């Protein structure tokens, strides 16, 4: 994993308009923009699951 943080990176996903509408509603309710919410969620997910074999296995089962 690279630890360089001196420049911004773009991360994109393909999704439905319904998801975008719901996500924007969540952002409005929380008072943060999309980038801040995504960074928070991914960081929390990573911290809770990456080095925990039980959680990692559970997520794999839920996704596939």
C-alpha atoms as an extended CHARMM CRD file, in Angstrom:
* protein
*
        64  EXT
         1         1  UNK       CA              0.0000000000        0.0000000000        0.0000000000  PROA      1               0.0000000000
         2         2  UNK       CA              1.3110000000        3.4250000000       -0.9360000000  PROA      2               0.0000000000
         3         3  UNK       CA              1.5170000000        6.0240000000        1.8150000000  PROA      3               0.0000000000
         4         4  UNK       CA              2.0380000000        9.0520000000       -0.4370000000  PROA      4               0.0000000000
         5         5  UNK       CA             -0.6150000000       11.6460000000        0.3260000000  PROA      5               0.0000000000
         6         6  UNK       CA              0.7430000000       14.7220000000       -1.4110000000  PROA      6               0.0000000000
         7         7  UNK       CA             -1.7890000000       14.6650000000       -4.2490000000  PROA      7               0.0000000000
         8         8  UNK       CA             -5.4930000000       13.9980000000       -4.6780000000  PROA      8               0.0000000000
         9         9  UNK       CA             -6.7320000000       10.8140000000       -6.2660000000  PROA      9               0.0000000000
        10        10  UNK       CA            -10.0120000000       10.2080000000       -8.0600000000  PROA      10              0.0000000000
        11        11  UNK       CA            -12.0690000000        7.0950000000       -7.3510000000  PROA      11              0.0000000000
        12        12  UNK       CA            -15.1680000000        6.4030000000       -9.3860000000  PROA      12              0.0000000000
        13        13  UNK       CA            -17.9560000000        3.8690000000       -9.2530000000  PROA      13              0.0000000000
        14        14  UNK       CA            -20.7580000000        3.0440000000      -11.6240000000  PROA      14              0.0000000000
        15        15  UNK       CA            -24.1750000000        3.1560000000       -9.9760000000  PROA      15              0.0000000000
        16        16  UNK       CA            -27.8570000000        3.8450000000      -10.5480000000  PROA      16              0.0000000000
        17        17  UNK       CA            -29.5430000000        7.2270000000      -10.3350000000  PROA      17              0.0000000000
        18        18  UNK       CA            -31.5950000000        5.8970000000       -7.4110000000  PROA      18              0.0000000000
        19        19  UNK       CA            -28.4010000000        5.1990000000       -5.4440000000  PROA      19              0.0000000000
        20        20  UNK       CA            -27.0490000000        8.6650000000       -6.2620000000  PROA      20              0.0000000000
        21        21  UNK       CA            -30.2780000000       10.2790000000       -5.0690000000  PROA      21              0.0000000000
        22        22  UNK       CA            -30.2420000000        8.3150000000       -1.8030000000  PROA      22              0.0000000000
        23        23  UNK       CA            -26.5370000000        9.0090000000       -1.2670000000  PROA      23              0.0000000000
        24        24  UNK       CA            -26.9930000000       12.7300000000       -1.8970000000  PROA      24              0.0000000000
        25        25  UNK       CA            -29.8740000000       12.7090000000        0.5860000000  PROA      25              0.0000000000
        26        26  UNK       CA            -27.6040000000       11.0800000000        3.1610000000  PROA      26              0.0000000000
        27        27  UNK       CA            -24.9100000000       13.6870000000        2.5130000000  PROA      27              0.0000000000
        28        28  UNK       CA            -27.4500000000       16.4790000000        2.9830000000  PROA      28              0.0000000000
        29        29  UNK       CA            -28.7310000000       14.9760000000        6.2400000000  PROA      29              0.0000000000
        30        30  UNK       CA            -25.2030000000       14.5680000000        7.6110000000  PROA      30              0.0000000000
        31        31  UNK       CA            -24.0490000000       17.9790000000        6.3850000000  PROA      31              0.0000000000
        32        32  UNK       CA            -20.9500000000       16.7050000000        4.5850000000  PROA      32              0.0000000000
        33        33  UNK       CA            -20.0510000000       16.3870000000        0.9220000000  PROA      33              0.0000000000
        34        34  UNK       CA            -19.7600000000       13.1230000000       -1.0170000000  PROA      34              0.0000000000
        35        35  UNK       CA            -15.9820000000       12.8860000000       -0.7000000000  PROA      35              0.0000000000
        36        36  UNK       CA            -16.0230000000       13.3170000000        3.0630000000  PROA      36              0.0000000000
        37        37  UNK       CA            -18.7050000000       10.6400000000        3.5100000000  PROA      37              0.0000000000
        38        38  UNK       CA            -16.9510000000        8.1720000000        1.2070000000  PROA      38              0.0000000000
        39        39  UNK       CA            -13.5840000000        8.6920000000        2.9380000000  PROA      39              0.0000000000
        40        40  UNK       CA            -15.2040000000        8.1780000000        6.3540000000  PROA      40              0.0000000000
        41        41  UNK       CA            -17.0750000000        5.0340000000        5.3170000000  PROA      41              0.0000000000
        42        42  UNK       CA            -14.1140000000        3.4250000000        3.5430000000  PROA      42              0.0000000000
        43        43  UNK       CA            -11.7270000000        4.2200000000        6.3910000000  PROA      43              0.0000000000
        44        44  UNK       CA            -14.1270000000        2.7860000000        8.9610000000  PROA      44              0.0000000000
        45        45  UNK       CA            -14.7870000000       -0.3080000000        6.8470000000  PROA      45              0.0000000000
        46        46  UNK       CA            -11.0540000000       -0.8500000000        6.3570000000  PROA      46              0.0000000000
        47        47  UNK       CA            -10.2890000000       -0.4650000000       10.0700000000  PROA      47              0.0000000000
        48        48  UNK       CA            -13.0830000000       -2.8130000000       11.1540000000  PROA      48              0.0000000000
        49        49  UNK       CA            -12.6290000000       -5.5390000000        8.5580000000  PROA      49              0.0000000000
        50        50  UNK       CA             -9.2130000000       -5.6810000000        6.9150000000  PROA      50              0.0000000000
        51        51  UNK       CA             -7.2190000000       -7.2680000000        9.7380000000  PROA      51              0.0000000000
        52        52  UNK       CA            -10.1180000000       -9.1430000000       11.3200000000  PROA      52              0.0000000000
        53        53  UNK       CA            -10.4410000000      -12.6050000000        9.7150000000  PROA      53              0.0000000000
        54        54  UNK       CA            -13.9990000000      -13.1340000000       11.0160000000  PROA      54              0.0000000000
        55        55  UNK       CA            -15.2960000000       -9.8420000000        9.6710000000  PROA      55              0.0000000000
        56        56  UNK       CA            -13.3920000000      -10.2700000000        6.4150000000  PROA      56              0.0000000000
        57        57  UNK       CA            -14.9620000000      -13.7050000000        5.8560000000  PROA      57              0.0000000000
        58        58  UNK       CA            -18.4330000000      -12.3880000000        6.7080000000  PROA      58              0.0000000000
        59        59  UNK       CA            -18.1300000000       -9.5520000000        4.1900000000  PROA      59              0.0000000000
        60        60  UNK       CA            -16.9600000000      -11.9320000000        1.4560000000  PROA      60              0.0000000000
        61        61  UNK       CA            -20.0090000000      -14.1320000000        2.0930000000  PROA      61              0.0000000000
        62        62  UNK       CA            -22.3730000000      -11.1560000000        2.0620000000  PROA      62              0.0000000000
        63        63  UNK       CA            -20.9830000000       -9.8230000000       -1.2180000000  PROA      63              0.0000000000
        64        64  UNK       CA            -20.8400000000      -13.0580000000       -3.1930000000  PROA      64              0.0000000000
